[in-house]
Each structure stands twice: as structure tokens, then as C-alpha cells.
mmCIF file of C-alpha atoms in Angstrom:
data_model
loop_
_atom_site.group_PDB
_atom_site.id
_atom_site.type_symbol
_atom_site.label_atom_id
_atom_site.label_comp_id
_atom_site.label_asym_id
_atom_site.label_seq_id
_atom_site.Cartn_x
_atom_site.Cartn_y
_atom_site.Cartn_z
ATOM 1 C CA MET A 166 0.000 0.000 0.000
ATOM 2 C CA LYS A 167 2.864 2.328 0.853
ATOM 3 C CA SER A 168 4.686 1.698 -2.399
ATOM 4 C CA PHE A 169 1.503 2.550 -4.355
ATOM 5 C CA PHE A 170 0.683 5.742 -2.428
ATOM 6 C CA ILE A 171 3.992 7.596 -2.945
ATOM 7 C CA PRO A 172 4.115 7.336 -6.793
ATOM 8 C CA SER A 173 0.427 8.241 -6.971
ATOM 9 C CA LEU A 174 0.988 11.356 -4.873
ATOM 10 C CA PHE A 175 3.962 12.328 -7.062
ATOM 11 C CA LEU A 176 1.930 11.956 -10.265
ATOM 12 C CA SER A 177 -0.941 14.015 -8.815
ATOM 13 C CA ILE A 178 1.392 16.896 -7.973
ATOM 14 C CA LEU A 179 2.958 16.705 -11.450
ATOM 15 C CA PHE A 180 -0.485 16.737 -13.118
ATOM 16 C CA LEU A 181 -1.656 19.787 -11.153
ATOM 17 C CA ASN A 182 1.487 21.714 -12.032
ATOM 18 C CA ALA A 183 1.206 20.768 -15.698
ATOM 19 C CA CYS A 184 -2.379 22.027 -15.877
ATOM 20 C CA SER A 185 -1.697 25.443 -14.417
ATOM 21 C CA GLU A 186 -2.606 28.516 -16.500
ATOM 22 C CA ASP A 187 1.033 29.377 -17.167
ATOM 23 C CA SER A 188 1.559 26.009 -18.834
ATOM 24 C CA PHE A 189 -0.714 26.895 -21.775
ATOM 25 C CA GLN A 190 0.601 30.329 -22.630
ATOM 26 C CA GLN A 191 3.910 32.016 -23.029
ATOM 27 C CA VAL A 192 4.643 35.613 -23.953
ATOM 28 C CA LYS A 193 7.396 36.224 -26.479
ATOM 29 C CA GLU A 194 8.501 39.608 -27.673
ATOM 30 C CA ILE A 195 8.998 39.705 -31.434
ATOM 31 C CA LYS A 196 10.966 42.579 -32.847
ATOM 32 C CA LEU A 197 9.759 43.377 -36.333
ATOM 33 C CA PRO A 198 12.354 44.894 -38.665
ATOM 34 C CA ALA A 199 11.820 48.513 -39.596
ATOM 35 C CA HIS A 200 9.684 48.836 -42.713
ATOM 36 C CA GLN A 201 11.176 50.627 -45.707
ATOM 37 C CA ARG A 202 8.453 52.198 -47.793
ATOM 38 C CA LEU A 203 8.745 51.311 -51.456
ATOM 39 C CA LEU A 204 6.709 52.440 -54.431
ATOM 40 C CA ALA A 205 3.779 50.227 -55.447
ATOM 41 C CA VAL A 206 2.314 50.358 -58.956
ATOM 42 C CA GLN A 207 -0.332 48.729 -61.124
ATOM 43 C CA ALA A 208 0.530 49.353 -64.779
ATOM 44 C CA ILE A 209 -1.388 47.196 -67.275
ATOM 45 C CA PHE A 210 -1.319 48.401 -70.892
ATOM 46 C CA SER A 211 -3.005 47.012 -73.995
ATOM 47 C CA THR A 212 -3.082 47.632 -77.726
ATOM 48 C CA GLN A 213 -6.700 48.720 -77.152
ATOM 49 C CA ASP A 214 -5.616 51.685 -75.020
ATOM 50 C CA THR A 215 -5.604 55.158 -76.525
ATOM 51 C CA VAL A 216 -4.641 56.495 -73.081
ATOM 52 C CA LEU A 217 -2.258 54.586 -70.804
ATOM 53 C CA GLU A 218 -3.354 54.575 -67.150
ATOM 54 C CA LEU A 219 -1.471 53.419 -64.065
ATOM 55 C CA TYR A 220 -2.075 53.582 -60.316
ATOM 56 C CA LEU A 221 0.698 54.565 -57.914
ATOM 57 C CA SER A 222 1.038 54.442 -54.131
ATOM 58 C CA HIS A 223 3.463 52.950 -51.601
ATOM 59 C CA SER A 224 3.893 49.797 -49.527
ATOM 60 C CA LYS A 225 2.876 49.511 -45.858
ATOM 61 C CA SER A 226 4.155 47.485 -42.907
ATOM 62 C CA THR A 227 2.157 44.557 -41.561
ATOM 63 C CA LEU A 228 0.759 46.489 -38.587
ATOM 64 C CA ASP A 229 0.228 49.797 -40.405
ATOM 65 C CA SER A 230 -3.489 50.641 -40.359
ATOM 66 C CA ASP A 231 -3.163 54.062 -41.999
ATOM 67 C CA PRO A 232 -4.623 54.459 -45.507
ATOM 68 C CA PHE A 233 -2.378 54.293 -48.543
ATOM 69 C CA GLY A 234 -0.846 57.659 -49.374
ATOM 70 C CA PHE A 235 -0.476 59.643 -52.563
ATOM 71 C CA ILE A 236 2.879 60.057 -54.290
ATOM 72 C CA GLU A 237 3.738 63.669 -55.015
ATOM 73 C CA GLY A 238 6.291 64.785 -57.583
ATOM 74 C CA ALA A 239 6.823 61.412 -59.237
ATOM 75 C CA ALA A 240 8.636 61.101 -62.575
ATOM 76 C CA ILE A 241 7.151 58.209 -64.579
ATOM 77 C CA THR A 242 8.561 57.092 -67.933
ATOM 78 C CA LEU A 243 7.679 54.182 -70.234
ATOM 79 C CA SER A 244 10.392 53.685 -72.856
ATOM 80 C CA SER A 245 10.819 51.227 -75.714
ATOM 81 C CA GLY A 246 13.974 49.545 -76.920
ATOM 82 C CA ASN A 247 14.150 51.847 -79.954
ATOM 83 C CA GLY A 248 14.418 54.939 -77.745
ATOM 84 C CA THR A 249 10.809 56.185 -77.929
ATOM 85 C CA ALA A 250 9.420 57.191 -74.523
ATOM 86 C CA VAL A 251 6.226 58.584 -73.018
ATOM 87 C CA GLU A 252 5.932 60.600 -69.817
ATOM 88 C CA PHE A 253 3.032 60.188 -67.373
ATOM 89 C CA SER A 254 1.220 63.050 -65.667
ATOM 90 C CA PRO A 255 -1.238 63.126 -62.754
ATOM 91 C CA THR A 256 -4.770 62.659 -64.025
ATOM 92 C CA LYS A 257 -7.612 65.012 -63.208
ATOM 93 C CA ASP A 258 -10.410 62.471 -63.616
ATOM 94 C CA SER A 259 -11.492 59.906 -61.018
ATOM 95 C CA VAL A 260 -12.464 56.456 -62.268
ATOM 96 C CA ASN A 261 -14.612 53.733 -60.691
ATOM 97 C CA GLY A 262 -14.683 55.577 -57.391
ATOM 98 C CA ILE A 263 -10.866 55.566 -57.062
ATOM 99 C CA ASP A 264 -9.345 58.836 -55.905
ATOM 100 C CA SER A 265 -7.774 60.488 -58.941
ATOM 101 C CA ARG A 266 -4.628 61.275 -56.959
ATOM 102 C CA PHE A 267 -3.606 57.609 -57.289
ATOM 103 C CA LYS A 268 -3.973 57.718 -61.073
ATOM 104 C CA TRP A 269 -1.458 58.835 -63.713
ATOM 105 C CA ASP A 270 -1.874 58.738 -67.488
ATOM 106 C CA ALA A 271 -0.071 59.271 -70.782
ATOM 107 C CA VAL A 272 -0.958 59.296 -74.480
ATOM 108 C CA PRO A 273 1.304 56.994 -76.529
ATOM 109 C CA PRO A 274 2.290 57.958 -80.085
ATOM 110 C CA PRO A 275 0.846 55.863 -82.947
ATOM 111 C CA GLY A 276 2.601 52.529 -83.342
ATOM 112 C CA PHE A 277 4.274 52.786 -79.938
ATOM 113 C CA PHE A 278 3.753 49.118 -79.020
ATOM 114 C CA LEU A 279 5.573 46.652 -81.277
ATOM 115 C CA PRO A 280 5.555 42.837 -80.857
ATOM 116 C CA GLY A 281 8.877 41.514 -79.587
ATOM 117 C CA GLU A 282 10.064 44.951 -78.417
ATOM 118 C CA ARG A 283 11.302 45.367 -74.846
ATOM 119 C CA TYR A 284 9.691 48.122 -72.727
ATOM 120 C CA THR A 285 10.982 49.589 -69.476
ATOM 121 C CA LEU A 286 8.891 51.317 -66.828
ATOM 122 C CA SER A 287 10.793 53.686 -64.521
ATOM 123 C CA ILE A 288 9.285 55.577 -61.573
ATOM 124 C CA SER A 289 11.159 57.869 -59.220
ATOM 125 C CA ALA A 290 9.801 60.052 -56.429
ATOM 126 C CA PRO A 291 11.300 62.105 -53.585
ATOM 127 C CA GLY A 292 12.129 59.890 -50.614
ATOM 128 C CA TYR A 293 11.740 56.603 -52.524
ATOM 129 C CA THR A 294 14.089 54.186 -54.277
ATOM 130 C CA THR A 295 13.641 54.301 -58.054
ATOM 131 C CA LEU A 296 11.304 51.553 -59.275
ATOM 132 C CA THR A 297 11.934 49.727 -62.559
ATOM 133 C CA ALA A 298 10.275 46.908 -64.491
ATOM 134 C CA GLU A 299 10.740 45.341 -67.923
ATOM 135 C CA GLU A 300 8.386 43.442 -70.231
ATOM 136 C CA ILE A 301 8.503 42.251 -73.841
ATOM 137 C CA PHE A 302 5.420 43.115 -75.862
ATOM 138 C CA PRO A 303 3.729 39.843 -76.890
ATOM 139 C CA ILE A 304 2.778 38.796 -80.386
ATOM 140 C CA PRO A 305 -0.940 38.948 -81.303
ATOM 141 C CA PRO A 306 -3.096 35.891 -80.559
ATOM 142 C CA ASP A 307 -4.137 33.804 -83.575
ATOM 143 C CA ILE A 308 -7.877 33.150 -83.324
ATOM 144 C CA ASP A 309 -10.457 31.674 -85.672
ATOM 145 C CA LEU A 310 -14.042 32.225 -84.554
ATOM 146 C CA ILE A 311 -16.063 29.116 -85.222
ATOM 147 C CA HIS A 312 -19.540 29.417 -83.799
ATOM 148 C CA PHE A 313 -21.710 31.480 -81.461
ATOM 149 C CA GLU A 314 -25.005 30.110 -80.167
ATOM 150 C CA GLN A 315 -27.498 31.998 -78.062
ATOM 151 C CA ASN A 316 -29.088 30.163 -75.104
ATOM 152 C CA ALA A 317 -26.979 27.098 -75.892
ATOM 153 C CA THR A 318 -27.129 25.535 -72.411
ATOM 154 C CA ILE A 319 -29.100 25.775 -69.181
ATOM 155 C CA ASP A 320 -27.572 24.938 -65.813
ATOM 156 C CA GLU A 321 -29.177 23.175 -62.852
ATOM 157 C CA TYR A 322 -30.504 26.484 -61.541
ATOM 158 C CA GLY A 323 -32.335 27.265 -64.778
ATOM 159 C CA ASP A 324 -29.912 30.003 -65.891
ATOM 160 C CA ALA A 325 -29.313 30.232 -69.635
ATOM 161 C CA TYR A 326 -25.843 30.555 -71.172
ATOM 162 C CA ASP A 327 -24.681 31.624 -74.620
ATOM 163 C CA GLN A 328 -21.815 29.578 -76.006
ATOM 164 C CA LEU A 329 -18.786 30.667 -78.009
ATOM 165 C CA ASP A 330 -16.596 28.106 -79.804
ATOM 166 C CA PHE A 331 -13.291 29.180 -81.340
ATOM 167 C CA GLU A 332 -9.919 27.795 -82.366
ATOM 168 C CA LEU A 333 -6.748 29.096 -80.721
ATOM 169 C CA LYS A 334 -3.570 28.586 -82.751
ATOM 170 C CA ASP A 335 -0.629 28.565 -80.380
ATOM 171 C CA PRO A 336 2.942 29.404 -81.531
ATOM 172 C CA SER A 337 6.021 27.678 -80.146
ATOM 173 C CA GLY A 338 7.362 28.689 -76.761
ATOM 174 C CA ALA A 339 5.556 29.422 -73.492
ATOM 175 C CA ASN A 340 2.410 31.472 -74.161
ATOM 176 C CA PHE A 341 -0.378 32.751 -71.957
ATOM 177 C CA TYR A 342 -3.841 34.117 -72.759
ATOM 178 C CA LEU A 343 -6.588 36.251 -71.223
ATOM 179 C CA PHE A 344 -10.265 36.084 -72.308
ATOM 180 C CA THR A 345 -12.626 38.975 -71.524
ATOM 181 C CA GLY A 346 -15.746 40.572 -72.969
ATOM 182 C CA TRP A 347 -17.967 43.641 -72.833
ATOM 183 C CA GLU A 348 -21.199 44.953 -74.287
ATOM 184 C CA ARG A 349 -22.959 48.265 -74.699
ATOM 185 C CA ASP A 350 -26.230 48.695 -72.877
ATOM 186 C CA THR A 351 -28.761 51.476 -72.518
ATOM 187 C CA SER A 352 -30.854 52.740 -69.652
ATOM 188 C CA TRP A 353 -32.980 55.776 -68.928
ATOM 189 C CA ARG A 354 -33.924 58.159 -66.175
ATOM 190 C CA THR A 355 -36.984 60.291 -65.649
ATOM 191 C CA ILE A 356 -36.612 64.051 -66.158
ATOM 192 C CA ARG A 357 -38.654 66.165 -63.739
ATOM 193 C CA GLU A 358 -39.247 69.886 -63.578
ATOM 194 C CA ASN A 359 -41.082 71.435 -60.625
ATOM 195 C CA GLY A 360 -42.132 67.966 -59.518
ATOM 196 C CA GLN A 361 -43.651 67.104 -62.895
ATOM 197 C CA VAL A 362 -42.401 64.411 -65.286
ATOM 198 C CA VAL A 363 -41.431 66.146 -68.519
ATOM 199 C CA GLY A 364 -39.595 63.357 -70.325
ATOM 200 C CA ARG A 365 -36.973 60.629 -70.239
ATOM 201 C CA ASP A 366 -33.221 60.792 -70.785
ATOM 202 C CA THR A 367 -31.615 57.734 -72.369
ATOM 203 C CA PHE A 368 -27.931 57.042 -71.817
ATOM 204 C CA GLU A 369 -25.479 54.348 -72.898
ATOM 205 C CA PHE A 370 -22.924 52.521 -70.763
ATOM 206 C CA ILE A 371 -20.493 49.624 -71.023
ATOM 207 C CA ASN A 372 -21.194 46.341 -69.260
ATOM 208 C CA LYS A 373 -18.504 43.803 -68.426
ATOM 209 C CA ILE A 374 -19.371 40.283 -69.577
ATOM 210 C CA TYR A 375 -18.610 37.466 -67.148
ATOM 211 C CA LEU A 376 -17.286 34.485 -69.066
ATOM 212 C CA SER A 377 -16.993 30.951 -67.714
ATOM 213 C CA SER A 378 -15.730 27.569 -68.859
ATOM 214 C CA ILE A 379 -16.018 23.953 -67.745
ATOM 215 C CA ASP A 380 -12.475 23.344 -69.016
ATOM 216 C CA PRO A 381 -10.274 22.762 -65.916
ATOM 217 C CA THR A 382 -7.207 24.245 -67.655
ATOM 218 C CA ILE A 383 -8.978 27.607 -68.053
ATOM 219 C CA LYS A 384 -8.873 29.424 -64.726
ATOM 220 C CA GLY A 385 -11.303 32.106 -63.618
ATOM 221 C CA THR A 386 -10.112 35.357 -62.060
ATOM 222 C CA ARG A 387 -11.729 38.710 -61.320
ATOM 223 C CA PHE A 388 -9.822 40.022 -64.340
ATOM 224 C CA GLY A 389 -11.136 37.422 -66.798
ATOM 225 C CA LEU A 390 -10.388 33.838 -67.807
ATOM 226 C CA VAL A 391 -6.708 32.902 -68.137
ATOM 227 C CA LEU A 392 -5.037 30.018 -69.939
ATOM 228 C CA SER A 393 -1.496 28.629 -70.218
ATOM 229 C CA ASP A 394 -0.409 26.657 -73.297
ATOM 230 C CA GLU A 395 1.428 24.126 -71.139
ATOM 231 C CA GLY A 396 -0.773 21.287 -72.415
ATOM 232 C CA PHE A 397 -0.946 22.244 -76.114
ATOM 233 C CA ASN A 398 2.265 24.117 -76.941
ATOM 234 C CA ALA A 399 2.655 24.929 -80.660
ATOM 235 C CA ALA A 400 -0.691 23.329 -81.526
ATOM 236 C CA SER A 401 -4.251 24.348 -82.317
ATOM 237 C CA ARG A 402 -6.870 23.999 -79.649
ATOM 238 C CA LYS A 403 -10.645 24.250 -79.770
ATOM 239 C CA THR A 404 -11.932 26.299 -76.863
ATOM 240 C CA VAL A 405 -15.483 26.641 -75.571
ATOM 241 C CA LEU A 406 -16.538 29.575 -73.392
ATOM 242 C CA GLN A 407 -19.917 30.497 -71.976
ATOM 243 C CA ARG A 408 -21.529 33.758 -70.963
ATOM 244 C CA LEU A 409 -24.445 34.077 -68.583
ATOM 245 C CA VAL A 410 -27.574 35.569 -70.126
ATOM 246 C CA THR A 411 -28.426 38.423 -67.749
ATOM 247 C CA ARG A 412 -31.245 40.118 -69.672
ATOM 248 C CA TYR A 413 -34.722 38.613 -69.531
ATOM 249 C CA PRO A 414 -36.109 38.235 -72.052
ATOM 250 C CA PRO A 415 -32.941 38.478 -74.191
ATOM 251 C CA PRO A 416 -33.253 41.113 -76.928
ATOM 252 C CA GLU A 417 -33.882 39.939 -80.461
ATOM 253 C CA THR A 418 -30.862 41.836 -81.785
ATOM 254 C CA TYR A 419 -27.762 42.700 -79.810
ATOM 255 C CA ASP A 420 -23.990 42.479 -80.080
ATOM 256 C CA PHE A 421 -21.101 42.173 -77.690
ATOM 257 C CA TYR A 422 -17.331 42.203 -77.944
ATOM 258 C CA PHE A 423 -15.087 39.243 -77.214
ATOM 259 C CA LEU A 424 -11.426 39.988 -76.456
ATOM 260 C CA VAL A 425 -8.487 37.582 -76.608
ATOM 261 C CA SER A 426 -5.153 38.846 -75.282
ATOM 262 C CA SER A 427 -1.658 37.428 -75.408
ATOM 263 C CA ILE A 428 -0.082 38.120 -72.029
ATOM 264 C CA SER A 429 3.230 37.522 -70.257
ATOM 265 C CA LYS A 430 3.917 34.765 -67.750
ATOM 266 C CA SER A 431 4.410 37.344 -64.978
ATOM 267 C CA TYR A 432 0.949 38.869 -65.623
ATOM 268 C CA TYR A 433 -0.605 35.386 -65.686
ATOM 269 C CA GLN A 434 1.009 34.529 -62.331
ATOM 270 C CA TRP A 435 0.006 37.882 -60.829
ATOM 271 C CA MET A 436 -3.688 37.427 -61.686
ATOM 272 C CA LEU A 437 -3.758 33.912 -60.219
ATOM 273 C CA SER A 438 -1.967 35.005 -57.044
ATOM 274 C CA VAL A 439 -4.329 37.963 -56.545
ATOM 275 C CA GLU A 440 -7.307 35.639 -56.928
ATOM 276 C CA LYS A 441 -5.826 33.188 -54.407
ATOM 277 C CA ALA A 442 -5.075 36.005 -51.945
ATOM 278 C CA LYS A 443 -8.680 37.246 -52.168
ATOM 279 C CA GLU A 444 -10.029 33.723 -51.578
ATOM 280 C CA THR A 445 -7.922 33.173 -48.439
ATOM 281 C CA ASP A 446 -8.252 36.689 -47.000
ATOM 282 C CA GLY A 447 -9.685 36.508 -43.479
ATOM 283 C CA ASN A 448 -9.509 32.698 -43.301
ATOM 284 C CA PRO A 449 -7.431 31.760 -40.218
ATOM 285 C CA PHE A 450 -7.000 28.180 -41.479
ATOM 286 C CA ALA A 451 -5.695 29.104 -44.936
ATOM 287 C CA GLU A 452 -2.043 29.463 -45.794
ATOM 288 C CA PRO A 453 -1.174 33.116 -46.542
ATOM 289 C CA THR A 454 -0.691 33.873 -50.234
ATOM 290 C CA ILE A 455 2.191 35.985 -51.477
ATOM 291 C CA VAL A 456 1.058 38.066 -54.436
ATOM 292 C CA SER A 457 3.372 37.697 -57.426
ATOM 293 C CA ASN A 458 5.582 40.698 -58.146
ATOM 294 C CA ASN A 459 7.637 41.619 -61.245
ATOM 295 C CA ILE A 460 8.778 45.044 -60.004
ATOM 296 C CA ASN A 461 12.393 45.867 -59.081
ATOM 297 C CA ASN A 462 12.783 47.984 -55.905
ATOM 298 C CA GLY A 463 9.019 48.048 -55.403
ATOM 299 C CA PHE A 464 5.786 46.116 -55.552
ATOM 300 C CA GLY A 465 2.977 45.549 -58.025
ATOM 301 C CA VAL A 466 2.646 44.530 -61.636
ATOM 302 C CA PHE A 467 3.811 45.831 -64.996
ATOM 303 C CA ALA A 468 2.007 44.046 -67.842
ATOM 304 C CA LEU A 469 1.674 44.437 -71.608
ATOM 305 C CA THR A 470 -1.142 42.721 -73.505
ATOM 306 C CA HIS A 471 -1.651 42.272 -77.237
ATOM 307 C CA THR A 472 -5.426 42.183 -77.698
ATOM 308 C CA GLN A 473 -7.638 41.062 -80.569
ATOM 309 C CA GLN A 474 -11.266 42.204 -80.365
ATOM 310 C CA PHE A 475 -14.129 40.409 -82.111
ATOM 311 C CA ARG A 476 -17.636 41.747 -82.512
ATOM 312 C CA ILE A 477 -20.265 39.057 -81.975
ATOM 313 C CA LYS A 478 -23.554 40.084 -83.522
ATOM 314 C CA LYS A 479 -26.814 38.188 -83.066
ATOM 315 C CA GLN A 480 -29.505 38.861 -85.652
#
């Protein structure tokens, strides 16, 4: 009895000590390195652009809760390998609710973007390290439109989808593609004078088309559908995309615009990483996502896209 009592008493004391509050928590001081503010830019340019627009701010530390600031006195240049350059100026127009002080623009000369040419973006500002980035302008995508069918399929929820079939002819080497679309739409508002309805004012606006695909190699992002030629390099590929019919009943006659863009690998990776970061944001069980970056001495994305636009008209 004695030999059993002493070990039992020892184990009880050990258990009580192990279950104390201090056993489940420990305070460690972590010294974060000082944050060096660097320039942050989003510069995405296309052959469709008559005005080049970019957004400029700065990086923030992990614990910085202050809003992003505006960059004053920046010198922004986009230059080509043949020596032609354009200078950006602060814009005076806000867009999509974004403060215009983030936005800079420039008007490129005709024929500024040439396939295979290397372009360099340089941004300097007082108090910041000069930011640089380089991209080669891609060759145009080779597309043959095959067939467009209105209300081609209906999903399990009863939503109708138009279907677009086309052939993508891929050149040799690593190539990447972006699929987007838009349409013009009209709406109206009532005109009143002294509380009386005196007429209607009709206005036109541009609607973004949300494309989808059941092809697992075509990935959806908030920027559009993206595709790598990893599985069909230097070959032709039939591609099927769908667009949700959002107007009920659909109009008898309408047209929309389908855009296919050749893009760089860095832009492809950036779009996928942004999408992944948005999906995991606020999820304590998800692994943090590092957004892809092709900027030297800064953060963000510099991308050039060669875009082909096709008008799809339904009679």
C-alpha cells in the first residue's frame, strides 16, 4: 500500500502543475524589422488603349493601419527599346470611385507598341528608391471564330448561357492568354421639372461580360479567364466559353465584344496570385498567399497585352 501511495501522490502533484494557467501560454517579444516604404504600382497596358493609365502608391508594414498615401512629384517614364518614350502626368479624372490622386496617365504615339520589343517602366519620387520593371510586348493571338449560339445551355438552376466556340492557334514557346468581354447597354432616367415628369433621358454605358468555362485548364479570375499553353504548346486547340444571359427576355438583336489577349507569364502569375489572396483573406486556417511581383525595388505589376477584339452580332 505504501509503495503505491507515494508514486500516486507524485503523479498528482505533477499533473496539477502541468495544468496550471502558465503552462498553456507564453509571452514572447517579437521585434519586427523597420519597414522601408517602397513604391507600389499597377501598370497594365493594352493595344486597345488610346490612353495609358497606371495607379501609384506605396507599400505599408504589416501592422500599419493608416490608408495608402499619394505620391507627389513622381517622374514616370515608359520607354521602348528603340528609344521612344512617353511621360506620365497626374490625371484630373477619377475612375470607378478611385481617388484620382492615385492615377497617372499618358498618351502613346501611334505605333508605340511593337511585338517583340522590350519596354521599361521607370518611376522615381522624392524619398523613394527608383522603381523599374521590364516586359517584352507579346505577339498577337491567332484566333479563328467558329460558332456562337445563343441560349446554348441551361444549368441546374435554370440560368441560360450563350456559347462561343473558337480555335486558338498557339505558336512555339511558353504562351499565356486572357479572355474577356464587354457589351454596350442602354438605360434611362426620368426628367422632372417642378415635380412634374417632362420626359426621359436615355444614356449608354459599357457592361462587363462574365465568361466561364467547364475546361479545368482555363482558370477564372476577377480580371477574366486565363489560360497557359502548357498542355498544347505549338498546336491548335478548340476552346469553348460560356456567358451568362443576364437580360430577360434576351433582346432579339444585340452584339457584344469578345477579347483575346496574349499576355506575359508574370501577368498570368500575378492574376492567379491575386485571386488566391482574395479567396484566403480573413480565413485563419488558410495558408497566406504571397502576391506575385515583377517590379524591381518596389511592388505591383507591370504588364503588356496584345489584344484582338471580335464583334459578336446576333440577328
